[in-house]
Coordinates of C-alpha atoms in Angstrom, one line a residue:
Chain A
M1 CA 0.0 0.0 0.0
S2 CA 1.3 3.4 -1.0
R3 CA 0.7 6.7 0.8
V4 CA 1.3 9.4 -1.7
A5 CA 1.1 13.2 -1.2
I6 CA 0.2 15.3 -4.2
T7 CA 0.3 19.0 -4.7
G8 CA -1.2 21.3 -7.4
L9 CA -4.9 20.5 -6.6
N10 CA -6.6 23.5 -8.1
A11 CA -9.1 22.1 -10.6
G12 CA -10.8 25.3 -11.7
D13 CA -10.4 27.4 -14.8
S14 CA -6.7 26.9 -15.2
P15 CA -6.4 23.4 -13.7
A16 CA -3.2 22.3 -12.1
P17 CA -1.8 18.8 -12.7
G18 CA -2.5 17.4 -9.2
I19 CA -6.0 16.0 -9.8
P20 CA -5.0 14.4 -13.2
V21 CA -2.0 12.8 -11.5
I22 CA -4.3 11.4 -8.8
R23 CA -6.7 10.0 -11.4
C24 CA -3.8 8.3 -13.1
L25 CA -2.7 6.7 -9.9
R26 CA -6.1 5.7 -8.7
E27 CA -7.1 4.2 -12.1
H28 CA -4.0 1.9 -12.3
P29 CA -5.2 -1.7 -11.7
S30 CA -2.6 -2.3 -9.0
W31 CA -3.3 0.9 -7.0
R32 CA -3.7 0.3 -3.3
G33 CA -3.1 3.3 -1.2
K34 CA -4.1 6.6 0.2
I35 CA -3.8 10.0 -1.4
I36 CA -3.0 12.9 0.8
G37 CA -3.7 16.3 -0.8
L38 CA -1.3 19.1 -0.1
G39 CA -3.0 22.5 -0.8
Y40 CA -2.2 26.1 -0.4
D41 CA -5.8 27.3 0.3
A42 CA -8.8 25.8 2.0
L43 CA -10.9 26.4 -1.1
E44 CA -8.4 24.8 -3.5
S45 CA -11.0 22.7 -5.3
G46 CA -9.1 19.4 -5.4
V47 CA -8.6 19.2 -1.6
L48 CA -12.4 19.2 -1.2
D49 CA -12.9 16.3 -3.6
R50 CA -13.3 13.2 -1.4
R51 CA -13.3 11.0 -4.5
M52 CA -9.7 12.1 -5.2
V53 CA -8.1 12.8 -1.8
D54 CA -8.5 10.8 1.4
S55 CA -7.0 13.5 3.5
A56 CA -5.9 17.1 2.8
Y57 CA -3.5 19.4 4.5
L58 CA -2.6 23.0 3.9
I59 CA 1.1 23.7 3.4
P60 CA 2.9 27.1 3.5
Y61 CA 3.3 29.1 0.3
P62 CA 6.7 28.6 -1.4
S63 CA 7.7 32.1 -0.4
A64 CA 7.8 31.0 3.2
G65 CA 10.9 29.0 2.4
R66 CA 12.2 25.4 2.8
E67 CA 12.3 25.3 6.6
S68 CA 8.6 26.1 6.9
L69 CA 7.8 23.5 4.3
L70 CA 10.0 20.9 6.0
D71 CA 8.4 21.6 9.4
R72 CA 4.9 21.2 8.0
I73 CA 5.8 18.0 6.1
R74 CA 7.2 16.6 9.4
V75 CA 3.8 17.2 11.1
I76 CA 1.9 15.7 8.2
H77 CA 4.3 12.7 8.0
H78 CA 3.8 12.0 11.7
K79 CA 0.1 11.6 11.0
E80 CA 0.1 10.0 7.5
K81 CA 3.4 8.1 7.3
L82 CA 4.0 9.3 3.7
D83 CA 5.8 7.1 1.2
V84 CA 6.1 9.5 -1.7
I85 CA 5.5 13.2 -2.5
I86 CA 4.8 14.2 -6.1
P87 CA 5.0 18.0 -6.4
N88 CA 3.2 19.5 -9.4
L89 CA 3.8 23.2 -9.3
D90 CA 6.8 25.0 -10.7
S91 CA 7.0 27.5 -7.9
E92 CA 7.4 24.9 -5.2
L93 CA 9.9 22.7 -6.8
S94 CA 13.1 24.4 -5.5
N95 CA 11.9 24.0 -1.9
F96 CA 11.1 20.3 -2.4
I97 CA 14.4 19.7 -4.1
A98 CA 16.2 21.5 -1.2
I99 CA 14.6 19.3 1.4
E100 CA 14.7 16.0 -0.5
G101 CA 17.6 14.7 1.6
E102 CA 15.9 15.4 4.9
L103 CA 12.7 13.9 3.6
R104 CA 14.5 10.7 2.5
Q105 CA 15.9 10.4 6.0
M106 CA 12.3 10.5 7.2
G107 CA 11.4 7.7 4.7
I108 CA 9.6 10.0 2.2
R109 CA 10.7 9.5 -1.4
L110 CA 10.7 12.1 -4.2
Y111 CA 11.8 11.6 -7.8
L112 CA 13.0 15.0 -8.8
P113 CA 15.8 16.7 -10.8
S114 CA 18.7 18.5 -9.2
E115 CA 18.5 22.3 -8.6
D116 CA 21.1 22.7 -11.3
Q117 CA 19.0 20.8 -13.8
L118 CA 16.0 22.8 -12.8
K119 CA 17.8 26.0 -13.5
Q120 CA 19.3 24.8 -16.8
R121 CA 15.8 24.4 -18.3
S122 CA 14.4 27.6 -16.8
K123 CA 12.8 30.1 -19.1
T124 CA 15.6 32.6 -18.5
R125 CA 18.3 30.0 -19.5
L126 CA 16.4 28.1 -22.1
S127 CA 18.1 29.9 -25.0
E128 CA 21.5 29.0 -23.6
F129 CA 20.5 25.4 -23.2
C130 CA 19.1 25.2 -26.8
Q131 CA 22.2 26.8 -28.2
K132 CA 24.4 24.2 -26.5
S133 CA 22.2 21.4 -27.5
G134 CA 21.5 22.3 -31.1
I135 CA 17.8 22.7 -30.5
M136 CA 15.9 25.4 -32.2
T137 CA 14.1 28.0 -30.0
P138 CA 12.7 31.4 -30.7
E139 CA 14.9 34.4 -30.0
T140 CA 14.4 35.6 -26.4
K141 CA 15.3 38.7 -24.6
M142 CA 15.0 39.4 -20.9
I143 CA 13.6 42.4 -19.2
S144 CA 15.0 42.7 -15.7
S145 CA 13.6 46.0 -14.7
P146 CA 11.2 48.7 -15.9
G147 CA 14.2 50.6 -17.3
D148 CA 14.9 47.7 -19.7
I149 CA 11.6 48.1 -21.5
D150 CA 12.3 49.3 -25.1
F151 CA 10.3 47.9 -28.0
S152 CA 11.5 50.4 -30.5
E153 CA 13.5 47.8 -32.5
E154 CA 11.3 44.8 -31.8
R155 CA 9.5 43.0 -34.6
F156 CA 5.8 42.3 -33.7
P157 CA 4.0 40.3 -32.7
V158 CA 6.1 39.0 -29.7
V159 CA 5.3 36.7 -26.8
V160 CA 5.5 38.3 -23.3
K161 CA 6.2 35.7 -20.7
G162 CA 6.5 35.6 -16.9
S163 CA 9.4 33.6 -15.6
F164 CA 7.1 31.1 -13.9
Y165 CA 3.7 31.4 -15.3
E166 CA 1.6 33.1 -18.0
A167 CA 2.4 34.0 -21.6
Y168 CA 0.6 36.4 -24.0
V169 CA 1.0 37.4 -27.6
A170 CA 1.4 41.1 -28.0
Y171 CA 0.8 42.7 -31.4
S172 CA 2.0 46.2 -30.6
P173 CA 4.5 48.0 -28.3
D174 CA 1.7 49.4 -26.1
V175 CA 0.1 46.0 -25.5
A176 CA 3.6 44.5 -24.8
A177 CA 4.4 47.2 -22.3
K178 CA 1.1 46.7 -20.5
R179 CA 1.6 42.9 -20.4
V180 CA 5.1 43.4 -19.0
A181 CA 3.8 45.7 -16.3
S182 CA 1.0 43.3 -15.4
L183 CA 3.2 40.2 -15.2
A184 CA 5.9 42.1 -13.3
E185 CA 3.3 43.1 -10.7
T186 CA 2.1 39.6 -10.3
W187 CA 5.3 37.5 -10.6
G188 CA 8.1 40.1 -10.5
Y189 CA 11.0 40.4 -12.9
P190 CA 12.5 39.1 -15.1
I191 CA 10.0 39.1 -17.9
L192 CA 10.8 37.4 -21.2
I193 CA 10.1 38.8 -24.7
Q194 CA 10.1 36.0 -27.1
E195 CA 10.1 35.9 -30.9
Y196 CA 6.6 34.8 -32.2
V197 CA 6.9 31.7 -34.3
Q198 CA 3.9 31.2 -36.5
G199 CA 2.8 27.6 -36.3
E200 CA 0.9 25.1 -34.2
E201 CA 1.8 24.1 -30.7
F202 CA 2.7 20.5 -29.9
N203 CA 3.4 19.1 -26.4
A204 CA 5.2 16.1 -25.0
V205 CA 5.4 14.7 -21.5
A206 CA 8.1 12.3 -20.4
V207 CA 9.6 10.8 -17.3
G208 CA 13.4 10.7 -17.2
D209 CA 15.4 8.2 -15.3
G210 CA 18.2 10.6 -14.2
R211 CA 20.7 9.0 -16.5
G212 CA 19.6 10.4 -19.8
G213 CA 17.0 7.7 -20.5
V214 CA 13.3 8.2 -21.1
V215 CA 11.1 5.7 -19.1
G216 CA 7.9 6.7 -20.8
A217 CA 6.6 9.5 -23.0
A218 CA 3.4 10.7 -24.7
L219 CA 2.6 13.4 -27.2
M220 CA -0.4 15.7 -27.9
K221 CA -1.6 18.6 -29.9
K222 CA -4.0 21.3 -28.6
L223 CA -7.3 21.6 -30.4
I224 CA -9.0 24.3 -28.4
L225 CA -7.1 26.9 -26.4
T226 CA -8.1 29.0 -23.4
E227 CA -7.5 32.7 -23.3
R228 CA -4.2 31.9 -21.6
G229 CA -3.2 29.5 -24.3
K230 CA -3.8 26.4 -22.2
G231 CA -5.1 23.3 -24.0
W232 CA -8.8 22.9 -23.2
A233 CA -9.2 20.1 -25.7
C234 CA -6.3 18.1 -27.1
V235 CA -5.7 14.9 -29.1
S236 CA -2.9 12.4 -28.6
I237 CA -0.6 12.1 -31.6
D238 CA 2.2 9.9 -33.0
N239 CA 5.0 12.2 -34.3
Q240 CA 8.5 10.7 -34.5
R241 CA 10.3 14.1 -34.8
L242 CA 8.6 15.4 -31.7
M243 CA 9.4 12.2 -29.8
N244 CA 13.0 12.5 -30.9
L245 CA 13.1 16.0 -29.6
A246 CA 11.7 14.9 -26.2
H247 CA 14.3 12.1 -26.0
A248 CA 17.1 14.5 -27.0
I249 CA 16.1 17.0 -24.3
V250 CA 15.9 14.3 -21.5
A251 CA 19.2 12.9 -22.6
R252 CA 20.9 16.2 -22.7
L253 CA 19.7 17.2 -19.2
K254 CA 19.9 13.7 -17.8
W255 CA 16.6 14.7 -16.5
K256 CA 15.1 12.9 -13.4
G257 CA 11.4 12.9 -13.0
P258 CA 8.5 14.3 -15.1
I259 CA 9.0 17.0 -17.7
E260 CA 6.7 18.7 -20.2
I261 CA 8.0 19.9 -23.5
E262 CA 6.2 22.7 -25.3
A263 CA 7.2 23.3 -29.0
I264 CA 5.9 25.2 -32.0
Q265 CA 6.1 23.6 -35.4
S266 CA 7.0 26.5 -37.7
Q267 CA 4.6 27.0 -40.6
K268 CA 7.6 28.3 -42.6
N269 CA 10.0 25.5 -42.4
G270 CA 8.3 22.7 -40.4
E271 CA 11.0 22.7 -37.7
F272 CA 10.1 22.3 -34.0
Y273 CA 11.0 25.4 -31.9
L274 CA 11.3 24.7 -28.2
I275 CA 9.2 27.2 -26.3
E276 CA 9.3 25.9 -22.7
L277 CA 10.4 23.0 -20.5
N278 CA 8.1 22.5 -17.5
P279 CA 9.7 20.5 -14.7
R280 CA 6.6 18.6 -13.7
F281 CA 3.6 16.8 -15.1
P282 CA 1.3 18.9 -17.2
A283 CA -2.4 19.2 -16.5
W284 CA -3.1 17.0 -19.6
V285 CA -1.2 14.0 -18.2
Y286 CA -4.4 12.1 -17.9
L287 CA -4.6 12.1 -21.7
A288 CA -1.2 10.3 -21.7
K289 CA -2.7 7.6 -19.4
A290 CA -5.8 7.4 -21.6
S291 CA -3.6 6.9 -24.6
G292 CA -1.8 4.0 -23.0
V293 CA 1.0 5.5 -20.9
N294 CA 0.4 6.0 -17.2
L295 CA 3.3 8.2 -16.4
P296 CA 2.3 9.1 -12.8
H297 CA 2.2 5.4 -11.9
T298 CA 5.5 4.9 -13.6
L299 CA 6.9 7.8 -11.5
L300 CA 5.5 6.2 -8.4
Q301 CA 7.2 2.9 -9.2
L302 CA 10.5 4.7 -9.8
A303 CA 10.3 6.6 -6.6
M304 CA 9.5 3.4 -4.6
G305 CA 12.3 1.5 -6.3
Q306 CA 9.8 -1.0 -7.7
D307 CA 10.2 -3.0 -10.9
L308 CA 8.5 -1.1 -13.7
D309 CA 5.5 -2.5 -15.6
E310 CA 6.0 -3.6 -19.2
P311 CA 6.4 -0.5 -21.4
E312 CA 3.1 0.6 -22.7
Q313 CA 2.1 1.3 -26.3
H314 CA 1.1 4.9 -26.8
R315 CA -1.7 5.4 -29.3
S316 CA -2.8 8.4 -31.2
G317 CA -6.4 9.6 -31.7
V318 CA -7.4 9.8 -28.1
V319 CA -9.3 13.1 -27.5
F320 CA -9.3 15.0 -24.2
S321 CA -11.7 17.8 -23.3
N322 CA -11.7 19.7 -20.0
Y323 CA -14.9 19.5 -18.1
T324 CA -15.6 21.7 -15.1
T325 CA -18.2 20.9 -12.5
N326 CA -19.0 22.1 -8.9
L327 CA -18.2 20.5 -5.6
V328 CA -20.9 21.3 -3.1
M329 CA -20.7 20.7 0.7
D330 CA -21.6 22.2 4.0
L331 CA -19.1 24.6 5.3
S332 CA -19.2 22.8 8.6
S333 CA -17.9 19.6 7.0
I334 CA -14.7 21.3 5.9
S335 CA -14.3 23.7 8.8
S336 CA -11.2 21.8 10.1
L337 CA -9.4 22.8 6.9
F338 CA -9.9 26.4 7.8
T339 CA -9.2 26.1 11.5
N340 CA -6.6 23.3 11.7
G341 CA -5.3 23.2 8.1
E342 CA -6.3 19.6 7.7
L343 CA -9.3 17.6 6.5
H344 CA -10.0 13.8 6.7
H345 CA -12.7 12.9 4.3
E346 CA -13.4 9.6 6.0
N347 CA -14.5 11.6 9.0
V348 CA -16.9 13.8 7.0
L349 CA -20.5 12.5 6.7
Chain B
M1 CA 14.6 28.0 -46.9
Q2 CA 13.4 24.6 -46.1
T3 CA 9.6 24.3 -46.5
Q4 CA 7.4 21.9 -44.7
K5 CA 7.4 18.5 -46.2
K6 CA 4.0 17.5 -47.7
R7 CA 2.4 14.5 -46.1
S8 CA 0.8 11.6 -47.9
L9 CA -3.0 10.9 -47.8
K10 CA -2.0 7.3 -47.0
D11 CA -0.9 8.5 -43.5
L12 CA -4.4 9.6 -42.6
A13 CA -6.9 7.7 -40.5
I14 CA -10.3 7.9 -42.1
S15 CA -13.6 6.7 -40.7
N16 CA -16.6 5.5 -42.7
S17 CA -18.5 8.5 -41.4
G18 CA -16.0 10.9 -43.0
L19 CA -13.8 11.8 -40.0
V20 CA -10.3 12.4 -41.1
F21 CA -7.4 12.3 -38.6
D22 CA -3.7 12.8 -39.1
P23 CA -2.0 10.9 -36.2
E24 CA 1.3 12.8 -36.8
S25 CA 0.0 16.4 -36.8
G26 CA -3.2 15.9 -34.8
M27 CA -5.3 17.5 -37.6
I28 CA -9.0 16.6 -37.4
S29 CA -11.3 17.3 -40.3
T30 CA -14.4 16.0 -41.9
A31 CA -15.2 14.9 -45.5
N32 CA -18.6 14.6 -47.0
L33 CA -19.6 11.7 -49.2
T34 CA -17.9 13.1 -52.3
G35 CA -14.8 14.0 -50.4
L36 CA -14.7 10.6 -48.8
K37 CA -14.9 8.8 -52.1
I38 CA -12.2 11.0 -53.7
I39 CA -9.8 10.6 -50.8
R40 CA -10.2 6.8 -50.8
E41 CA -9.8 6.5 -54.5
L42 CA -6.7 8.7 -54.4
I43 CA -5.2 6.5 -51.7
D44 CA -6.1 3.4 -53.9
G45 CA -4.0 5.0 -56.6
M46 CA -6.7 6.1 -59.1
T47 CA -5.8 9.0 -61.3
P48 CA -7.8 12.3 -61.2
A49 CA -9.3 11.4 -64.6
Q50 CA -10.4 8.0 -63.3
I51 CA -11.8 9.5 -60.2
R52 CA -13.8 12.1 -62.3
E53 CA -15.4 9.3 -64.2
S54 CA -16.1 7.4 -61.0
L55 CA -17.9 10.5 -59.6
I56 CA -20.0 10.9 -62.7
F57 CA -21.1 7.3 -62.5
H58 CA -21.6 7.1 -58.8
F59 CA -23.3 10.4 -58.1
D60 CA -25.0 10.7 -61.5
V61 CA -23.6 14.2 -62.1
D62 CA -22.4 15.8 -65.3
E63 CA -18.7 16.1 -66.2
E64 CA -18.5 19.8 -65.3
T65 CA -19.8 19.2 -61.7
A66 CA -17.6 16.2 -61.2
E67 CA -14.5 18.1 -62.4
R68 CA -15.3 21.1 -60.2
D69 CA -15.8 19.0 -57.1
L70 CA -12.6 17.1 -57.8
Q71 CA -10.5 20.1 -58.4
H72 CA -12.0 21.8 -55.3
F73 CA -11.1 18.8 -53.2
L74 CA -7.5 18.5 -54.6
A75 CA -6.9 22.2 -53.9
A76 CA -8.2 21.7 -50.3
I77 CA -5.9 18.8 -49.6
K78 CA -3.0 20.6 -51.1
Q79 CA -3.8 23.6 -48.9
L80 CA -3.8 21.4 -45.9
G81 CA -0.3 20.1 -46.8
Y82 CA -1.1 16.7 -48.3
T83 CA -0.1 15.1 -51.5
H84 CA -2.0 12.4 -53.3
E85 CA 1.0 11.4 -55.4

């Protein structure tokens, strides 16, 4: 029996990967275990879903630092006897990587890259990584302060990106400047200005073994996009060039753990331009499972040191469409989440 | 400048109801009865002239209509980046 803690449980309009990861784990035929949700807010929708999480705990925001996180995990571990933690949000990864050693001593396993690997694929260093690796990527400039904003020689449209989250296409200097200001206010500097490559976006998800090998991978193309460019409906595909790109990236980084690859296939020349590398499962990872490759379960087996299942055959033509619903409950049934920062669904009538 | 390589119609997955899916690019489209017939006959290796005759016979249309529908469809698949050759 596995006791697995999962973060990233917002399942609202911009769903995080946590609930899809949980679905992948729970739907594996051999799953026997308990899911412990780790949330940042009492109304983070996934923590309230008793079908997904057995218990839920609030953890401190990443800005509180590694020691606060470690202290809180100690408390949770004392109650839950965790086996594995799967973090699913970019902003918390550095803290989890920093405390991985202490967690291992407590008997809690993670399967994560090193801090150096995390930095190598960051948005601010992606161009450098691509240049060294012979991978195509759009030209990218960094704005580190308001004084750096100068679009006088920029060719539009451009893509304005926060260093962690959010990306917007801007068709004029005015719009670009507003986006920079807005992103800087939310996420701080640096802000990235990226060349706009005309073409369609393709995505891959993979699990790396830390030695350059890919343990499993799946590919998809977005069919319907949200206002923020997230894939609302997607289809699994079978594209050897994209798969080769994913393998090359994992090999180059010797990546350990889950990684999402976002690329644009240029309309002009058909080449794949790497846009982003996200150091965790994407919110569409359930599509990978539905198309035959249960990557969260694979990750769990790797973290636990178990023998892996036979490699699965990934198939194209599986469609995924996001579907939002409402969770309804009496406030009294979740009051402990507000007052004590924990909730045990088995105790809720 | 390298241009995008044209894909073959033979790489497409086509359902009897006319759903057309490219497993490599993720393109999803639909073809009506005429389009479905043309695409299948192109994949089978029939020439445009043979397909035109097939359309005339199968749909009981005149030569002008068959030729127009055929050319329209060939232009559409070319626009989408596919070749029937």
